[in-house]
Coordinates of C-alpha atoms in Angstrom, one line a residue:
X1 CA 67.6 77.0 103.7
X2 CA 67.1 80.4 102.1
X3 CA 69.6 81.2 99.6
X4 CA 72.2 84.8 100.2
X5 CA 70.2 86.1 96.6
X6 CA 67.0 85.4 98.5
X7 CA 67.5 87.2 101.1
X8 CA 69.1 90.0 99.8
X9 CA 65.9 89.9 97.4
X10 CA 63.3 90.0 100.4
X11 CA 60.4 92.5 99.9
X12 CA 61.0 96.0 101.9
X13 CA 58.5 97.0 104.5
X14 CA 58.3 100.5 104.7
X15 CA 59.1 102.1 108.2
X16 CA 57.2 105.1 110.4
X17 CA 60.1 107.3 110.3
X18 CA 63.5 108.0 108.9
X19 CA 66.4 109.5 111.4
X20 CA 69.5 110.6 110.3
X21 CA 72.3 110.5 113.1
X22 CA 74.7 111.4 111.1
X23 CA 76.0 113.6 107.4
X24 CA 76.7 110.3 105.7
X25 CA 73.6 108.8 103.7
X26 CA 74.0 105.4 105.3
X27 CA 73.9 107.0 108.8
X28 CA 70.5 106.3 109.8
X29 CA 68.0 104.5 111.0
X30 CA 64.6 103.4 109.9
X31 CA 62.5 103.8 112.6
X32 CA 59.3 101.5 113.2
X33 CA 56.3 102.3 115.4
X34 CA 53.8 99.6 117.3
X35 CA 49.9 100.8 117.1
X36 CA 50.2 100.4 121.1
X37 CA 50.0 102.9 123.4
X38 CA 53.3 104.9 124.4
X39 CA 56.0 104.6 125.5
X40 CA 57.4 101.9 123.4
X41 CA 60.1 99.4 124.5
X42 CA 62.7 99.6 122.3
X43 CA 64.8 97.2 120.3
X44 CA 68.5 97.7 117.8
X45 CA 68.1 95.7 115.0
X46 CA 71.7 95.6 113.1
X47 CA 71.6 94.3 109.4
X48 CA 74.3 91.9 108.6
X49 CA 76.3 91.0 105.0
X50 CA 79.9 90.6 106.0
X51 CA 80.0 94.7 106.2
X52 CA 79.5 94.6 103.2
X53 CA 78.4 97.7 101.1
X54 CA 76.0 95.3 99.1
X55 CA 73.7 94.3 101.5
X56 CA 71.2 96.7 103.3
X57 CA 68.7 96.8 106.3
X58 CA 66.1 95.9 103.5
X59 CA 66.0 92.3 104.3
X60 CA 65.7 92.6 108.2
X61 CA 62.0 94.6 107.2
X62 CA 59.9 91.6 107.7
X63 CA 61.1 91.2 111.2
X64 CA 61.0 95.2 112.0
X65 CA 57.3 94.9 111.7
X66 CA 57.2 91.2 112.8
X67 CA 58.2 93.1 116.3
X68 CA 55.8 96.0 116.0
X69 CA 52.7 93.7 116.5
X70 CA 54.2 92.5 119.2
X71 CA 54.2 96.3 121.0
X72 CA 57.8 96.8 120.6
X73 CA 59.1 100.0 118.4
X74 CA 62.6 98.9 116.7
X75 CA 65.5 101.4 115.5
X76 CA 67.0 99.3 112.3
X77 CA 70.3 100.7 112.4
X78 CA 72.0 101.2 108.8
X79 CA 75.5 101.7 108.8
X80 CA 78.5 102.6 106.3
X81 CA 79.8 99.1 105.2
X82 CA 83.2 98.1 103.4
X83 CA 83.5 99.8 100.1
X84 CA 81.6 103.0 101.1
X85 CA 83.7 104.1 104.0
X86 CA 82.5 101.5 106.6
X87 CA 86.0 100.2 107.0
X88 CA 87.2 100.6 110.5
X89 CA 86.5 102.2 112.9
X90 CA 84.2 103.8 110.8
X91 CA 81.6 100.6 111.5
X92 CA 81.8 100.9 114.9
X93 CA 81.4 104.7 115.6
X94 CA 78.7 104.2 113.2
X95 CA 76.6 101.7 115.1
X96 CA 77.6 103.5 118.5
X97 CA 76.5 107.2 117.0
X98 CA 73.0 105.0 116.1
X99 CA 72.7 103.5 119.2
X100 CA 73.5 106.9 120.9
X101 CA 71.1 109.1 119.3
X102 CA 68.3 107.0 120.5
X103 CA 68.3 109.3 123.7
X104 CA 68.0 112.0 121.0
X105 CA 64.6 110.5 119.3
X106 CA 63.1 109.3 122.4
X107 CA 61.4 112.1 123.3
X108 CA 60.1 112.7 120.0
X109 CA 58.8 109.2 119.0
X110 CA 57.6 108.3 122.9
X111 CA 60.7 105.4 123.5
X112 CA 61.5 103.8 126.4
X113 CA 65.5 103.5 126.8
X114 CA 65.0 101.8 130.5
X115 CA 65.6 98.2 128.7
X116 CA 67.3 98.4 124.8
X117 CA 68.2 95.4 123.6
X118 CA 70.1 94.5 120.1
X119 CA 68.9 91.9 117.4
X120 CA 72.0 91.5 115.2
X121 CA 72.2 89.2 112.2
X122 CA 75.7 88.0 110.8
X123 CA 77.8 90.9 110.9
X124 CA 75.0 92.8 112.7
X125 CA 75.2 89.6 115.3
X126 CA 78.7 90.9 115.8
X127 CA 78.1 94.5 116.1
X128 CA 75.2 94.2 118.7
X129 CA 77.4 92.0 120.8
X130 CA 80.4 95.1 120.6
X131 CA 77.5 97.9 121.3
X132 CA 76.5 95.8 124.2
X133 CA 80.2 95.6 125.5
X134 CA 81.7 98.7 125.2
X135 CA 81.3 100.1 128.2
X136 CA 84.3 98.3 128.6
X137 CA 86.3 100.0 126.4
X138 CA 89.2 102.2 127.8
X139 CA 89.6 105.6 127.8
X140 CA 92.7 105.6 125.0
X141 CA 90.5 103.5 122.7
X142 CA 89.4 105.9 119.4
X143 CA 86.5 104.3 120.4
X144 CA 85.4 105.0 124.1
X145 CA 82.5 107.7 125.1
X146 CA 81.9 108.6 128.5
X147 CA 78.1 107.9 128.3
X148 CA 77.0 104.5 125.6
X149 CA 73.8 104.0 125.6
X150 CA 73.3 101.0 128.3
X151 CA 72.5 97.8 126.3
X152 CA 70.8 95.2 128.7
X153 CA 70.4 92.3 126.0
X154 CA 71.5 90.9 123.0
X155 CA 70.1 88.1 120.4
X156 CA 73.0 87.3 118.2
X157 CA 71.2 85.2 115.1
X158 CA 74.3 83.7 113.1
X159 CA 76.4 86.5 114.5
X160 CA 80.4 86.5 113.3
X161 CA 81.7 86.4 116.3
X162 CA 85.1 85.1 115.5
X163 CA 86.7 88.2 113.2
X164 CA 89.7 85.6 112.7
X165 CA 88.0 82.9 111.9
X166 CA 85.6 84.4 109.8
X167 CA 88.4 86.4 107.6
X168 CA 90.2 83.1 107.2
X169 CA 87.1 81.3 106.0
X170 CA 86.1 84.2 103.2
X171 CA 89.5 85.1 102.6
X172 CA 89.3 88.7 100.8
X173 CA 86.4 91.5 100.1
X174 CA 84.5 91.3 103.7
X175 CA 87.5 89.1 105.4
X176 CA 90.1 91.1 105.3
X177 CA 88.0 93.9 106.5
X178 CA 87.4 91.8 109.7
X179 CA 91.0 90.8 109.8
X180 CA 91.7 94.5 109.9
X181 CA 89.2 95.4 112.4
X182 CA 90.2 92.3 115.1
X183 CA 94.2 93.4 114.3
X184 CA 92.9 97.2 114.6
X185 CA 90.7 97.3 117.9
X186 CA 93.2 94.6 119.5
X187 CA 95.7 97.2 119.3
X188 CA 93.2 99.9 119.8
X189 CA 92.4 98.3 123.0

């Protein structure tokens, strides 16, 4: 089993394009591009780390282009994490604003939006699951838009899906944060 320092420590591989969807220097996405003919199916990939600001969409690289041979572009999502004003709901609007300006780029970089699915590790397990369901979310939520970006699948790979759970197990740093976002978005709605 590898190692948290080995992952975190996995070679990057550089992207096609950079796209900023938002003024914050972690609000982009690194954009990778299949040698196949357009359009391009498209697939989220959501970094993981506890939301922590220490780890990065670096290590999820390998996979980005893993998916590229296979004809499918990817959007890796980077987001602002704990400790550099991902704390929420700054997570959240982050990974919808990401997910949302996909309509923006698709034009531009030939993507098909007809079928998005998510690939979330860890944290990014988590968030992929929420981008998938909020839909769902009513309109007094901070969080609701009239119009997410329709999500038709998710592949959750050791995704912390119980905030609870998970804040008890790690107890501070990353675990409170999740504490704060379950108590938060329960009362949020």
């Amino acid at each position: 089993m590898m190692k948290v320092e080995q992952y975190a420590a996995l070679p990057a591989y550089p992207c096609d394009a950079t796209v900023a969807y938002g003024d914050d220097p972690n609000q982009f996405a690194a954009l990778y591009l299949p040698s196949t003919p357009p359009p391009h199916r498209i697939v989220i990939v959501i970094h993981g780390g506890c939301w922590a600001a220490k780890y990065d969409a670096k290590p999820m690289g390998a996979l980005c282009r893993a998916l590229t041979r296979e004809g499918v572009a990817v959007w890796s999502l980077e987001y602002r994490r704990n400790g550099i004003g991902g704390e929420y709901p700054n997570v959240l609007l982050d990974v919808a604003a990401g997910a949302d300006f996909l309509r923006t780029a698709a034009s531009t970089y030939f993507l098909d939006l007809a079928r998005v699915i998510t690939i979330g590790h860890s944290a990014g397990g988590q968030l992929g699951l929420w981008l998938a369901a909020r839909r769902r979310l009513p309109r007094t939520s901070c969080l609701f838009t009239d119009t997410p970006l329709p999500i038709s699948g998710v592949v959750c790979l050791a995704g912390v899906i119980d905030l609870v759970d998970a804040a008890a197990a790690l107890g501070s740093g990353a675990g409170e944060d999740g504490a704060r976002l379950v108590e938060q978005a329960g009362q949020d709605g």
